[in-house]
């Protein structure tokens, strides 16, 4: 058979989507269709909640009615418990989308004989399935069904019989089981006969609780093998496949403003790349939150939503404090463009924080996200754990094309900048704000440590916070180094005074030169007049001599003519 025919003849395992946010992504489509799946864990891990949501989501989203067979809780108790998630089990039962049956089993009545079987259970369960045309079944919990049996042979045979019966009915089943001492389940057998096994854990580390899910096995299907945090809240269960993200996302060449025009100028005149990650770090009191607020304000003014996570200040504090520098965050909140979530990091674990951010991003659909500051996350995890969490957060937001801005507290030791989070190498742009102390003053300096993919300034600018807002001004570079604050203003005043004095001196010299030029021109004119007068006198003398000569010549010629005529007269008289 050709290789292509072999590929086409391969059957793909059919799956039923659970409708649980994030879980179907991990399993590549959901649970195996028409097969039983085992979900196990300790008390309080969320087994019953997960199973019931699988039934309800199937009925509401996929038009697949489901049967809930409970051996512990009664229908009324289940209805009350699940109501906290916004589901109305009574209405679902009335609409024949869900069938709930409670079976009480008294272990003392179970005798370990070969006559033990599950025919009564099959009859009741079969009737429930046929009554509403169920496609999904939930059995909670299997320990109550087989807890009275100690004969492993009978136990294994009955478990296999139950699983075979469920497969023959063609229903997709979830069976819950309690975690054993050294096994996944109390009996230690169910996980071997199940096609899919899920393990839920409620782990507490340093007094911080985190719920985790892991797919232990999944016959006939590729699946995620990591531990995934999941959250139970008023909207049900949310699972985040945070460890499966890859670096294959699209990037944008569009730019977004930081909200501070002078900072945009330092970034090539256009601001940050959309969808990039930005780190604003600095010592305490250098204005990191103010820069973050300006970034949020600019995002909202573009009519783009911004999600702000505050780990130090309450939302009201941030709104009040930013109003003092001319930013009206309250208006953006009222317009639905800004959400500020304030909570101490110790409220929950790192993974739960990541899951919460993931869920709020999915719900609110922001174009910008701010975490202020990430330094506080160190209180609930080691540096490597915080870095791992932030890496996954950056990857997730970049896949979504969301611009994220972090603020971080840094410590200066021996003039070296140290960050506890270790994310400076991960972000696309890193801006550092630090104290510049001189002449008894504390001022702020800001400069761009890096900005990938764009030309950016390498100069230090003075960072000024005023009632009118934030401003970046040029520092003064003098013989003694960088001057900021009053020293810069004084030096600029001296420089301006020197310019004025030099201008005045040049003006005086110009006037003196002009006077000298006038005197010189007057002397030249006088000499020219004197020269012309002497030239005229000389010419007059020449003319007089010439005229005298001409007159003498005429007289001589005239005298000669008269003499000639006299001689002629004397001859005639003789």
Coordinates of C-alpha atoms in Angstrom, one line a residue:
X1 CA 0.0 0.0 0.0
X2 CA 1.4 3.5 -0.9
X3 CA 2.4 5.6 2.0
X4 CA -0.3 8.2 1.3
X5 CA -3.0 5.5 1.4
X6 CA -1.7 4.4 4.8
X7 CA -1.9 8.0 6.0
X8 CA -5.5 8.4 4.8
X9 CA -6.6 5.1 6.3
X10 CA -5.4 6.2 9.8
X11 CA -8.4 6.9 12.0
X12 CA -8.3 10.1 14.1
X13 CA -9.6 9.7 17.6
X14 CA -13.0 11.4 17.9
X15 CA -13.2 13.9 20.7
X16 CA -15.9 15.8 22.6
X17 CA -15.2 19.5 23.4
X18 CA -15.7 20.2 27.1
X19 CA -16.4 23.9 26.7
X20 CA -14.0 24.5 29.6
X21 CA -11.9 27.5 28.8
X22 CA -8.3 26.4 27.8
X23 CA -8.7 22.7 28.5
X24 CA -9.7 21.7 24.9
X25 CA -6.5 23.4 23.7
X26 CA -4.4 21.2 25.9
X27 CA -6.0 18.0 24.8
X28 CA -6.4 18.9 21.2
X29 CA -10.1 19.0 21.1
X30 CA -11.5 17.7 24.5
X31 CA -12.2 14.3 26.0
X32 CA -12.3 11.0 24.0
X33 CA -15.8 10.6 22.5
X34 CA -17.8 7.6 23.6
X35 CA -15.2 6.6 26.2
X36 CA -14.8 6.9 29.9
X37 CA -12.3 9.4 31.4
X38 CA -11.1 9.4 34.9
X39 CA -10.6 12.6 36.9
X40 CA -8.9 12.2 40.2
X41 CA -7.5 14.3 43.0
X42 CA -7.6 15.2 46.6
X43 CA -10.6 16.6 48.4
X44 CA -11.2 20.2 47.3
X45 CA -9.2 19.9 44.1
X46 CA -12.3 20.7 41.9
X47 CA -13.2 17.2 40.5
X48 CA -17.0 17.6 40.9
X49 CA -17.0 21.1 39.6
X50 CA -15.0 20.2 36.6
X51 CA -17.3 17.2 35.8
X52 CA -20.5 19.1 36.3
X53 CA -19.3 21.9 34.0
X54 CA -18.5 19.3 31.4
X55 CA -22.1 18.2 31.5
X56 CA -23.6 21.6 31.6
X57 CA -21.4 23.1 28.8
X58 CA -22.3 20.1 26.7
X59 CA -26.0 20.7 27.2
X60 CA -25.9 24.4 26.6
X61 CA -23.2 24.8 24.0
X62 CA -23.2 21.6 22.0
X63 CA -26.8 20.4 22.4
X64 CA -25.7 17.2 24.1
X65 CA -27.9 16.3 27.2
X66 CA -26.1 14.8 30.1
X67 CA -26.7 12.5 33.1
X68 CA -25.3 13.3 36.6
X69 CA -25.2 10.2 38.8
X70 CA -24.1 11.1 42.3
X71 CA -23.3 8.7 45.1
X72 CA -22.5 11.4 47.7
X73 CA -24.3 14.7 47.2
X74 CA -28.1 14.9 46.6
X75 CA -29.6 16.8 43.7
X76 CA -30.6 19.7 45.9
X77 CA -27.1 20.1 47.2
X78 CA -25.6 20.0 43.7
X79 CA -28.1 22.6 42.5
X80 CA -27.1 25.0 45.3
X81 CA -23.4 24.5 44.8
X82 CA -23.4 25.0 41.1
X83 CA -25.6 28.0 41.3
X84 CA -22.5 30.0 42.4
X85 CA -21.2 29.6 38.9
X86 CA -24.4 31.0 37.4
X87 CA -25.8 27.7 36.2
X88 CA -29.5 26.8 36.9
X89 CA -29.6 23.0 37.2
X90 CA -33.4 23.1 38.0
X91 CA -34.1 24.8 34.7
X92 CA -31.8 22.4 32.8
X93 CA -33.6 19.4 34.4
X94 CA -37.0 21.0 33.5
X95 CA -35.8 21.4 29.9
X96 CA -34.7 17.8 29.9
X97 CA -31.1 18.8 29.1
X98 CA -29.7 17.3 32.4
X99 CA -30.9 14.3 34.5
X100 CA -29.7 14.1 38.1
X101 CA -30.0 10.9 40.0
X102 CA -28.7 10.2 43.5
X103 CA -27.9 6.6 44.5
X104 CA -27.2 5.8 48.2
X105 CA -24.9 2.8 48.7
X106 CA -24.5 1.3 52.1
X107 CA -21.2 -0.4 52.2
X108 CA -22.2 -2.7 55.1
X109 CA -24.8 -4.3 52.8
X110 CA -22.2 -5.3 50.2
X111 CA -21.1 -8.9 50.5
X112 CA -18.0 -10.0 48.8
X113 CA -19.5 -12.9 46.8
X114 CA -19.5 -13.8 43.1
X115 CA -23.1 -12.6 43.0
X116 CA -22.0 -8.9 43.3
X117 CA -22.8 -7.1 40.1
X118 CA -23.9 -3.7 38.7
X119 CA -27.1 -4.7 37.0
X120 CA -29.2 -2.4 39.2
X121 CA -26.9 0.5 38.4
X122 CA -27.0 -0.3 34.7
X123 CA -30.8 -0.3 34.7
X124 CA -31.1 3.1 36.4
X125 CA -28.3 4.7 34.4
X126 CA -29.7 3.3 31.1
X127 CA -33.1 4.6 31.9
X128 CA -31.8 8.1 32.6
X129 CA -29.7 8.1 29.4
X130 CA -32.6 6.9 27.2
X131 CA -35.1 9.4 28.9
X132 CA -33.3 12.5 27.6
X133 CA -31.1 11.1 24.9
X134 CA -28.0 11.8 26.9
X135 CA -24.6 12.0 25.2
X136 CA -22.6 12.7 28.3
X137 CA -22.5 11.0 31.7
X138 CA -20.9 11.9 35.1
X139 CA -20.3 9.4 37.9
X140 CA -19.3 11.0 41.2
X141 CA -17.5 9.2 42.9
X142 CA -16.3 5.7 42.0
X143 CA -15.1 5.0 45.5
X144 CA -18.6 4.9 46.8
X145 CA -19.5 2.4 44.2
X146 CA -16.7 0.0 44.9
X147 CA -15.5 1.0 48.3
X148 CA -17.0 -2.1 50.0
X149 CA -15.1 -4.5 47.9
X150 CA -11.7 -5.8 49.0
X151 CA -11.4 -8.7 46.6
X152 CA -9.2 -7.3 43.9
X153 CA -10.3 -9.8 41.3
X154 CA -14.0 -8.9 41.7
X155 CA -13.2 -5.2 41.9
X156 CA -11.1 -5.3 38.6
X157 CA -13.8 -7.3 36.8
X158 CA -16.6 -5.0 37.9
X159 CA -14.7 -1.9 37.0
X160 CA -13.9 -3.3 33.5
X161 CA -17.6 -4.3 33.2
X162 CA -18.7 -0.8 34.1
X163 CA -16.3 0.8 31.6
X164 CA -17.3 -1.6 28.9
X165 CA -21.0 -1.0 29.4
X166 CA -20.4 2.8 29.1
X167 CA -18.5 2.3 25.9
X168 CA -21.3 0.2 24.5
X169 CA -23.8 2.9 25.3
X170 CA -21.6 5.3 23.3
X171 CA -21.7 8.0 25.9
X172 CA -18.7 10.3 26.8
X173 CA -18.2 9.7 30.5
X174 CA -16.3 11.4 33.3
X175 CA -15.7 9.4 36.4
X176 CA -14.3 11.1 39.5
X177 CA -12.0 9.3 41.9
X178 CA -10.3 10.1 45.2
X179 CA -6.5 10.2 45.2
X180 CA -4.8 7.3 46.9
X181 CA -1.8 7.3 49.2
X182 CA 0.7 6.3 46.5
X183 CA -1.6 5.9 43.6
X184 CA -3.8 8.2 41.5
X185 CA -7.0 6.6 42.9
X186 CA -8.0 4.9 46.1
X187 CA -8.2 1.5 44.5
X188 CA -5.2 2.0 42.2
X189 CA -7.0 0.2 39.3
X190 CA -9.2 2.8 37.6
X191 CA -6.3 4.7 36.0
X192 CA -5.2 1.5 34.2
X193 CA -8.6 0.8 32.5
X194 CA -9.4 4.5 31.8
X195 CA -8.7 5.9 28.3
X196 CA -8.0 9.3 29.7
X197 CA -6.8 10.2 33.1
X198 CA -6.7 13.8 34.6
X199 CA -5.1 14.7 37.8
X200 CA -6.2 17.8 39.8
X201 CA -4.1 19.2 42.6
X202 CA -4.6 21.9 45.1
X203 CA -1.1 22.8 46.1
X204 CA -0.1 25.2 48.9
X205 CA 3.4 26.6 48.9
X206 CA 4.5 29.4 51.4
X207 CA 0.8 29.7 52.4
X208 CA -0.1 30.5 48.7
X209 CA -2.5 28.0 47.1
X210 CA -2.5 27.1 43.4
X211 CA -4.8 24.7 41.6
X212 CA -3.1 22.6 38.9
X213 CA -4.2 20.2 36.2
X214 CA -2.2 17.5 34.5
X215 CA -3.2 15.0 31.8
X216 CA -1.6 11.8 33.0
X217 CA -2.5 9.8 30.0
X218 CA -4.6 10.0 26.9
X219 CA -4.9 6.9 24.7
X220 CA -4.7 7.5 21.0
X221 CA -4.0 11.2 21.2
X222 CA -1.2 13.7 21.6
X223 CA -1.7 16.0 24.6
X224 CA 0.1 18.5 26.8
X225 CA 2.1 16.9 29.5
X226 CA 2.9 19.9 31.7
X227 CA 1.1 21.1 34.8
X228 CA -1.4 23.8 34.0
X229 CA -2.9 26.2 36.5
X230 CA -6.7 26.5 36.6
X231 CA -9.0 29.0 38.2
X232 CA -12.5 28.5 39.7
X233 CA -14.5 31.6 39.9
X234 CA -18.0 32.9 39.2
X235 CA -17.7 32.0 35.5
X236 CA -16.6 28.4 36.0
X237 CA -13.2 26.8 35.4
X238 CA -10.5 28.4 33.3
X239 CA -7.3 26.5 32.3
X240 CA -4.3 28.3 30.9
X241 CA -1.9 26.3 28.7
X242 CA 0.8 28.8 29.5
X243 CA 3.7 26.4 29.0
X244 CA 2.8 25.5 25.4
X245 CA 3.4 28.9 23.8
X246 CA 5.9 29.1 21.0
X247 CA 7.9 32.0 19.5
X248 CA 6.1 32.0 16.2
X249 CA 3.8 35.0 16.6
X250 CA 3.3 37.9 14.1
X251 CA 5.0 41.3 14.8
X252 CA 3.9 44.8 13.9
X253 CA 5.8 47.8 12.5
X254 CA 3.2 50.2 13.7
X255 CA 4.2 52.6 16.5
X256 CA 2.3 53.7 19.6
X257 CA 3.0 56.8 21.6
X258 CA 4.3 56.7 25.2
X259 CA 2.1 59.7 26.0
X260 CA 5.2 61.8 26.6
X261 CA 6.2 63.7 23.4
X262 CA 9.8 64.2 24.4
X263 CA 10.2 60.5 25.2
X264 CA 8.8 59.7 21.8
X265 CA 11.5 61.9 20.3
X266 CA 14.1 59.8 22.0
X267 CA 12.5 56.8 20.4
X268 CA 12.9 58.0 16.9
X269 CA 10.0 60.4 17.1
X270 CA 7.2 57.7 17.0
X271 CA 7.2 55.8 20.3
X272 CA 7.2 52.0 20.9
X273 CA 6.3 49.2 18.5
X274 CA 2.8 47.9 18.9
X275 CA 2.7 44.5 20.6
X276 CA 6.2 45.0 22.1
X277 CA 7.2 44.6 25.7
X278 CA 8.5 47.6 27.7
X279 CA 10.3 47.8 31.0
X280 CA 10.4 51.0 33.0
X281 CA 12.8 50.5 35.9
X282 CA 14.2 52.9 38.5
X283 CA 14.8 53.5 42.1
X284 CA 12.0 54.4 44.5
X285 CA 10.3 57.7 43.8
X286 CA 11.7 58.2 40.3
X287 CA 8.3 58.4 38.6
X288 CA 7.8 54.9 37.2
X289 CA 4.1 54.8 37.9
X290 CA 3.7 58.3 36.4
X291 CA 5.2 57.1 33.1
X292 CA 3.0 54.0 33.2
X293 CA -0.1 56.3 33.8
X294 CA 0.9 58.5 30.9
X295 CA 1.1 55.4 28.7
X296 CA -2.3 54.3 29.8
X297 CA -3.7 57.8 29.2
X298 CA -2.3 57.8 25.7
X299 CA -3.8 54.4 24.9
X300 CA -7.2 55.5 26.1
X301 CA -7.0 58.7 24.1
X302 CA -6.5 56.6 21.0
X303 CA -9.8 54.9 22.0
X304 CA -7.9 51.7 22.8
X305 CA -8.6 49.7 26.0
X306 CA -6.0 49.5 28.7
X307 CA -5.8 46.9 31.5
X308 CA -3.8 48.1 34.5
X309 CA -2.6 45.7 37.3
X310 CA -1.5 47.5 40.4
X311 CA 0.4 45.5 43.1
X312 CA 1.2 48.4 45.4
X313 CA -1.5 51.0 45.3
X314 CA -5.3 50.8 45.2
X315 CA -7.1 52.0 42.0
X316 CA -8.4 55.0 43.9
X317 CA -4.9 56.0 45.0
X318 CA -3.6 55.8 41.5
X319 CA -6.5 57.9 40.1
X320 CA -6.0 60.5 42.9
X321 CA -2.2 60.7 42.5
X322 CA -2.2 60.9 38.8
X323 CA -4.7 63.8 38.9
X324 CA -2.0 65.9 40.6
X325 CA 0.0 65.8 37.3
X326 CA -2.9 66.5 35.0
X327 CA -4.0 62.9 34.1
X328 CA -7.7 62.1 34.4
X329 CA -7.8 58.4 34.7
X330 CA -11.3 58.4 36.2
X331 CA -12.8 59.6 33.0
X332 CA -11.2 56.7 31.1
X333 CA -12.6 54.3 33.7
X334 CA -16.1 55.8 33.3
X335 CA -15.8 55.5 29.5
X336 CA -15.0 51.8 29.8
X337 CA -11.5 52.2 28.2
X338 CA -9.5 51.6 31.4
X339 CA -9.7 48.9 34.0
X340 CA -7.5 49.0 37.1
X341 CA -7.2 45.9 39.2
X342 CA -5.5 46.4 42.5
X343 CA -4.4 43.5 44.7
X344 CA -1.4 42.4 46.7
X345 CA 0.7 39.7 45.1
X346 CA 0.2 37.4 48.1
X347 CA -3.5 37.2 47.2
X348 CA -2.7 34.1 45.1
X349 CA 0.2 32.2 43.6
X350 CA 2.2 33.2 40.5
X351 CA 0.4 30.8 38.3
X352 CA -3.0 32.0 39.5
X353 CA -2.0 35.6 38.8
X354 CA -1.0 34.6 35.3
X355 CA -4.3 32.8 34.8
X356 CA -6.2 35.8 36.1
X357 CA -4.4 38.1 33.7
X358 CA -5.0 35.7 30.9
X359 CA -8.8 35.6 31.7
X360 CA -9.2 39.3 32.1
X361 CA -7.3 39.9 28.8
X362 CA -9.7 37.5 27.0
X363 CA -12.7 39.2 28.6
X364 CA -11.8 42.9 28.4
X365 CA -9.8 42.7 25.1
X366 CA -7.3 45.5 25.8
X367 CA -4.6 46.8 23.4
X368 CA -2.3 47.7 26.2
X369 CA -1.5 46.0 29.6
X370 CA 0.4 47.5 32.5
X371 CA 1.9 45.6 35.5
X372 CA 3.0 48.0 38.3
X373 CA 5.4 46.9 39.7
X374 CA 6.6 43.4 38.9
X375 CA 9.1 43.6 41.7
X376 CA 6.5 42.7 44.3
X377 CA 6.0 39.3 42.7
X378 CA 9.2 38.3 44.4
X379 CA 7.3 38.0 47.6
X380 CA 5.4 34.9 46.3
X381 CA 8.1 33.2 44.3
X382 CA 11.8 32.9 43.6
X383 CA 13.5 35.0 41.0
X384 CA 13.6 32.1 38.5
X385 CA 9.8 31.4 39.1
X386 CA 8.9 35.1 38.6
X387 CA 11.1 35.2 35.4
X388 CA 9.4 32.1 34.1
X389 CA 5.9 33.5 34.8
X390 CA 6.8 36.8 33.1
X391 CA 8.3 35.1 30.1
X392 CA 5.0 33.2 29.5
X393 CA 3.0 36.4 30.1
X394 CA 5.1 38.3 27.5
X395 CA 4.7 35.4 25.0
X396 CA 1.0 35.3 25.5
X397 CA 0.5 39.1 25.1
X398 CA 2.7 39.3 22.1
X399 CA 0.7 36.5 20.4
X400 CA -2.4 38.6 21.0
X401 CA -0.6 41.7 19.6
X402 CA -0.9 43.5 23.0
X403 CA 1.6 46.1 24.1
X404 CA 2.7 45.4 27.7
X405 CA 4.5 47.8 30.0
X406 CA 6.2 46.6 33.2
X407 CA 7.6 48.8 36.0
X408 CA 10.3 47.5 38.3
X409 CA 12.1 48.7 41.3
X410 CA 15.9 48.6 41.0
X411 CA 18.6 48.8 43.5
X412 CA 21.9 50.7 43.0
X413 CA 25.0 49.2 44.5
X414 CA 28.4 50.5 43.7
X415 CA 26.9 52.5 40.8
X416 CA 25.6 49.3 39.2
X417 CA 21.9 48.7 38.4
X418 CA 20.5 45.4 39.7
X419 CA 17.0 44.0 39.0
X420 CA 15.6 41.1 40.8
X421 CA 13.3 40.0 38.1
X422 CA 15.9 39.4 35.4
X423 CA 13.6 40.3 32.5
X424 CA 15.6 43.2 31.2
X425 CA 17.1 40.9 28.5
X426 CA 13.6 39.7 27.5
X427 CA 11.8 43.0 26.8
X428 CA 12.0 44.9 23.6
X429 CA 12.5 48.3 25.2
X430 CA 14.2 49.1 28.5
X431 CA 14.0 52.6 30.0
X432 CA 15.9 53.4 33.2
X433 CA 15.0 56.3 35.5
X434 CA 17.5 57.1 38.2
X435 CA 18.4 59.7 40.8
X436 CA 21.0 62.3 40.0
X437 CA 22.2 63.9 43.3
X438 CA 24.4 67.1 43.2
X439 CA 24.7 70.4 44.9
X440 CA 22.4 69.2 47.7
X441 CA 19.5 68.4 45.3
X442 CA 17.9 65.2 44.2
X443 CA 16.8 65.2 40.5
X444 CA 15.8 62.5 38.1
X445 CA 17.6 61.4 34.9
X446 CA 16.1 59.1 32.2
X447 CA 17.8 57.3 29.4
X448 CA 17.0 54.4 27.0
X449 CA 19.0 51.3 27.8
X450 CA 17.8 49.6 24.7
X451 CA 15.0 49.7 22.1
X452 CA 15.1 46.8 19.6
X453 CA 14.5 47.5 15.9
X454 CA 14.6 51.3 16.0
X455 CA 17.0 54.2 16.2
X456 CA 17.0 55.8 19.7
X457 CA 18.8 58.4 21.6
X458 CA 21.8 57.6 23.7
X459 CA 21.7 60.8 25.7
X460 CA 20.7 61.3 29.3
X461 CA 17.7 63.6 29.7
X462 CA 16.5 65.2 32.9
X463 CA 13.1 63.9 34.0
X464 CA 10.9 66.6 35.5
X465 CA 7.6 66.0 37.2
X466 CA 5.5 69.1 37.6
X467 CA 1.8 70.0 38.2
X468 CA 1.4 70.4 34.4
X469 CA 2.8 66.9 33.7
X470 CA 6.0 65.2 32.8
X471 CA 8.7 66.7 30.8
X472 CA 12.1 65.6 29.5
X473 CA 14.7 68.4 29.3
X474 CA 18.3 68.4 28.0
X475 CA 20.9 68.2 30.7
X476 CA 23.9 70.6 30.7
X477 CA 27.2 69.0 29.8
X478 CA 29.9 71.2 31.3
X479 CA 33.6 70.7 32.3
X480 CA 32.5 69.2 35.6
X481 CA 30.1 66.7 33.9
X482 CA 26.3 66.5 33.8
X483 CA 24.5 69.4 35.5
X484 CA 20.8 69.1 36.4
X485 CA 18.2 71.0 38.4
X486 CA 19.2 74.4 39.8
X487 CA 22.9 73.8 38.7
X488 CA 21.7 73.3 35.1
X489 CA 19.5 76.4 35.3
X490 CA 22.3 78.5 36.8
X491 CA 24.8 77.4 34.2
X492 CA 22.2 78.0 31.5
X493 CA 21.7 81.5 32.9
X494 CA 25.4 82.1 33.0
X495 CA 25.7 80.9 29.5
X496 CA 22.8 83.1 28.4
X497 CA 24.3 86.1 30.2
X498 CA 27.6 85.5 28.5
X499 CA 25.9 85.4 25.2
X500 CA 24.2 88.7 25.9
X501 CA 27.5 90.3 27.0
X502 CA 29.3 89.0 24.0
X503 CA 26.6 90.3 21.8
X504 CA 26.8 93.7 23.5
X505 CA 30.6 93.8 23.1
X506 CA 30.3 93.0 19.5
X507 CA 27.7 95.7 19.1
X508 CA 30.1 98.3 20.7
X509 CA 32.9 97.2 18.5
X510 CA 30.7 97.4 15.5
X511 CA 29.8 101.0 16.4
X512 CA 33.4 102.0 17.0
X513 CA 34.4 100.4 13.7
X514 CA 31.7 102.3 12.0
X515 CA 32.9 105.6 13.5
X516 CA 36.4 104.9 12.4
X517 CA 35.2 104.0 8.9
X518 CA 33.3 107.4 8.8
X519 CA 36.4 109.3 9.9
X520 CA 38.6 107.5 7.4
X521 CA 36.1 108.1 4.6
X522 CA 36.1 111.8 5.6
X523 CA 39.9 112.0 5.5
X524 CA 39.9 110.2 2.2
X525 CA 37.4 112.7 0.9
X526 CA 39.5 115.6 2.2
X527 CA 42.6 114.2 0.6
X528 CA 40.7 113.6 -2.6
X529 CA 39.5 117.3 -2.6
X530 CA 43.1 118.5 -1.8
X531 CA 44.4 116.3 -4.6
X532 CA 41.9 117.6 -7.0
X533 CA 42.6 121.2 -6.0
X534 CA 46.3 120.7 -6.5
X535 CA 45.6 119.0 -9.8
X536 CA 43.4 122.0 -10.8
X537 CA 46.1 124.4 -9.8
X538 CA 48.7 122.5 -11.7
X539 CA 46.4 122.4 -14.8
X540 CA 45.8 126.1 -14.5
X541 CA 49.5 126.8 -14.5
X542 CA 49.9 124.6 -17.5
X543 CA 47.1 126.3 -19.3
X544 CA 48.5 129.8 -18.4
X545 CA 51.9 128.9 -19.7
X546 CA 50.4 127.4 -22.8
X547 CA 48.2 130.5 -23.3
X548 CA 51.2 132.8 -22.8
X549 CA 53.2 130.8 -25.3
X550 CA 50.4 131.0 -27.8
X551 CA 50.0 134.8 -27.3
X552 CA 53.8 135.3 -27.7
X553 CA 53.8 133.2 -30.8
X554 CA 50.9 135.2 -32.2
X555 CA 52.6 138.5 -31.4
X556 CA 55.9 137.2 -32.8
X557 CA 54.2 136.2 -36.0
X558 CA 52.3 139.5 -36.2
X559 CA 55.5 141.5 -35.6
X560 CA 57.2 139.6 -38.3
X561 CA 54.4 140.3 -40.8
X562 CA 54.5 144.0 -40.0
X563 CA 58.2 144.2 -40.6
X564 CA 57.9 142.5 -44.0
X565 CA 55.2 144.9 -45.1
X566 CA 57.4 147.9 -44.0
X567 CA 60.3 146.8 -46.2
X568 CA 58.0 146.5 -49.2
X569 CA 56.8 150.2 -48.9
X570 CA 60.3 151.6 -48.8
X571 CA 61.2 150.0 -52.2
X572 CA 58.3 151.7 -54.1
X573 CA 59.2 155.2 -53.0
X574 CA 62.6 154.9 -54.6

